[in-house]
C-alpha cells in the first residue's frame, strides 16, 4: 500500500527513484545485505527498544502524511 501511494505523494515528487518496496530485485538484495549487517552486530536491549520505538514513530508519521494527503485531494 505504501509503495503504491508513495509515488502519488506531491511532497515526495522530487525523489526520482523510490527504494521502498519498489519491486526491483536490487532493492531486495540491498535490504537483505542490510539485514545481514544488522544481524552481525550485537545491540543492547535499550538500543533495540529505541530502534523499535523510532520505527513505530516513523510509521505513525507516514499514516499522518497519507491521511493529510487524502483529505487535501
PDB file of C-alpha atoms in Angstrom:
ATOM      1  CA  UNK A   1       0.000   0.000   0.000  1.00  0.00           C
ATOM      2  CA  UNK A   2       2.758   2.435   0.923  1.00  0.00           C
ATOM      3  CA  UNK A   3       4.814   1.730  -2.195  1.00  0.00           C
ATOM      4  CA  UNK A   4       1.763   2.239  -4.404  1.00  0.00           C
ATOM      5  CA  UNK A   5       0.867   5.569  -2.833  1.00  0.00           C
ATOM      6  CA  UNK A   6       4.349   6.941  -2.245  1.00  0.00           C
ATOM      7  CA  UNK A   7       4.646   7.775  -5.956  1.00  0.00           C
ATOM      8  CA  UNK A   8       1.458   9.841  -5.753  1.00  0.00           C
ATOM      9  CA  UNK A   9       2.619  11.995  -2.836  1.00  0.00           C
ATOM     10  CA  UNK A  10       3.331  15.541  -4.045  1.00  0.00           C
ATOM     11  CA  UNK A  11       5.691  16.123  -1.113  1.00  0.00           C
ATOM     12  CA  UNK A  12       7.947  13.325  -2.382  1.00  0.00           C
ATOM     13  CA  UNK A  13       7.775  14.191  -6.083  1.00  0.00           C
ATOM     14  CA  UNK A  14      11.388  15.411  -6.086  1.00  0.00           C
ATOM     15  CA  UNK A  15      12.576  11.831  -5.490  1.00  0.00           C
ATOM     16  CA  UNK A  16      13.032  10.169  -8.880  1.00  0.00           C
ATOM     17  CA  UNK A  17      13.704   6.591  -7.768  1.00  0.00           C
ATOM     18  CA  UNK A  18      11.947   5.287  -4.692  1.00  0.00           C
ATOM     19  CA  UNK A  19      13.556   2.323  -2.958  1.00  0.00           C
ATOM     20  CA  UNK A  20      10.678   1.447  -0.643  1.00  0.00           C
ATOM     21  CA  UNK A  21       9.319  -1.899  -1.882  1.00  0.00           C
ATOM     22  CA  UNK A  22       9.713  -0.824  -5.495  1.00  0.00           C
ATOM     23  CA  UNK A  23       9.669  -4.420  -6.778  1.00  0.00           C
ATOM     24  CA  UNK A  24      13.237  -4.335  -8.093  1.00  0.00           C
ATOM     25  CA  UNK A  25      15.487  -7.267  -7.178  1.00  0.00           C
ATOM     26  CA  UNK A  26      18.436  -4.944  -6.483  1.00  0.00           C
ATOM     27  CA  UNK A  27      16.465  -3.229  -3.731  1.00  0.00           C
ATOM     28  CA  UNK A  28      15.624  -6.569  -2.145  1.00  0.00           C
ATOM     29  CA  UNK A  29      19.276  -7.603  -2.375  1.00  0.00           C
ATOM     30  CA  UNK A  30      20.339  -4.375  -0.652  1.00  0.00           C
ATOM     31  CA  UNK A  31      17.711  -4.915   2.053  1.00  0.00           C
ATOM     32  CA  UNK A  32      18.957  -8.452   2.695  1.00  0.00           C
ATOM     33  CA  UNK A  33      22.554  -7.199   2.910  1.00  0.00           C
ATOM     34  CA  UNK A  34      21.447  -4.539   5.390  1.00  0.00           C
ATOM     35  CA  UNK A  35      19.668  -7.180   7.495  1.00  0.00           C
ATOM     36  CA  UNK A  36      22.795  -9.380   7.484  1.00  0.00           C
ATOM     37  CA  UNK A  37      24.873  -6.407   8.617  1.00  0.00           C
ATOM     38  CA  UNK A  38      22.483  -5.761  11.489  1.00  0.00           C
ATOM     39  CA  UNK A  39      22.474  -9.454  12.422  1.00  0.00           C
ATOM     40  CA  UNK A  40      26.268  -9.430  12.556  1.00  0.00           C
ATOM     41  CA  UNK A  41      26.273  -6.808  15.305  1.00  0.00           C
ATOM     42  CA  UNK A  42      25.106  -7.010  18.865  1.00  0.00           C
ATOM     43  CA  UNK A  43      22.800  -4.377  20.279  1.00  0.00           C
ATOM     44  CA  UNK A  44      21.748  -3.747  23.849  1.00  0.00           C
ATOM     45  CA  UNK A  45      18.108  -4.145  24.834  1.00  0.00           C
ATOM     46  CA  UNK A  46      17.946  -0.357  25.199  1.00  0.00           C
ATOM     47  CA  UNK A  47      19.199   0.120  21.620  1.00  0.00           C
ATOM     48  CA  UNK A  48      16.705  -2.440  20.305  1.00  0.00           C
ATOM     49  CA  UNK A  49      13.836  -0.753  22.154  1.00  0.00           C
ATOM     50  CA  UNK A  50      14.907   2.661  20.857  1.00  0.00           C
ATOM     51  CA  UNK A  51      15.028   1.359  17.257  1.00  0.00           C
ATOM     52  CA  UNK A  52      11.591  -0.253  17.582  1.00  0.00           C
ATOM     53  CA  UNK A  53      10.079   2.911  19.032  1.00  0.00           C
ATOM     54  CA  UNK A  54      11.597   5.070  16.272  1.00  0.00           C
ATOM     55  CA  UNK A  55      10.225   2.684  13.625  1.00  0.00           C
ATOM     56  CA  UNK A  56       6.766   2.957  15.198  1.00  0.00           C
ATOM     57  CA  UNK A  57       7.037   6.770  15.216  1.00  0.00           C
ATOM     58  CA  UNK A  58       8.035   6.712  11.544  1.00  0.00           C
ATOM     59  CA  UNK A  59       5.037   4.593  10.516  1.00  0.00           C
ATOM     60  CA  UNK A  60       2.703   6.797  12.563  1.00  0.00           C
ATOM     61  CA  UNK A  61       4.171   9.791  10.732  1.00  0.00           C
ATOM     62  CA  UNK A  62       3.591   8.035   7.379  1.00  0.00           C
ATOM     63  CA  UNK A  63      -0.020   7.482   8.434  1.00  0.00           C
ATOM     64  CA  UNK A  64      -0.478  11.160   9.265  1.00  0.00           C
ATOM     65  CA  UNK A  65       1.036  12.245   5.945  1.00  0.00           C
ATOM     66  CA  UNK A  66      -1.145   9.857   3.937  1.00  0.00           C
ATOM     67  CA  UNK A  67      -4.294  10.926   5.819  1.00  0.00           C
ATOM     68  CA  UNK A  68      -3.434  14.572   5.173  1.00  0.00           C
ATOM     69  CA  UNK A  69      -2.750  13.838   1.507  1.00  0.00           C
ATOM     70  CA  UNK A  70      -6.124  12.125   1.048  1.00  0.00           C
ATOM     71  CA  UNK A  71      -8.018  14.821   2.946  1.00  0.00           C
ATOM     72  CA  UNK A  72      -6.479  17.515   0.750  1.00  0.00           C
ATOM     73  CA  UNK A  73      -7.152  15.639  -2.511  1.00  0.00           C
TER      74      UNK A  73
END
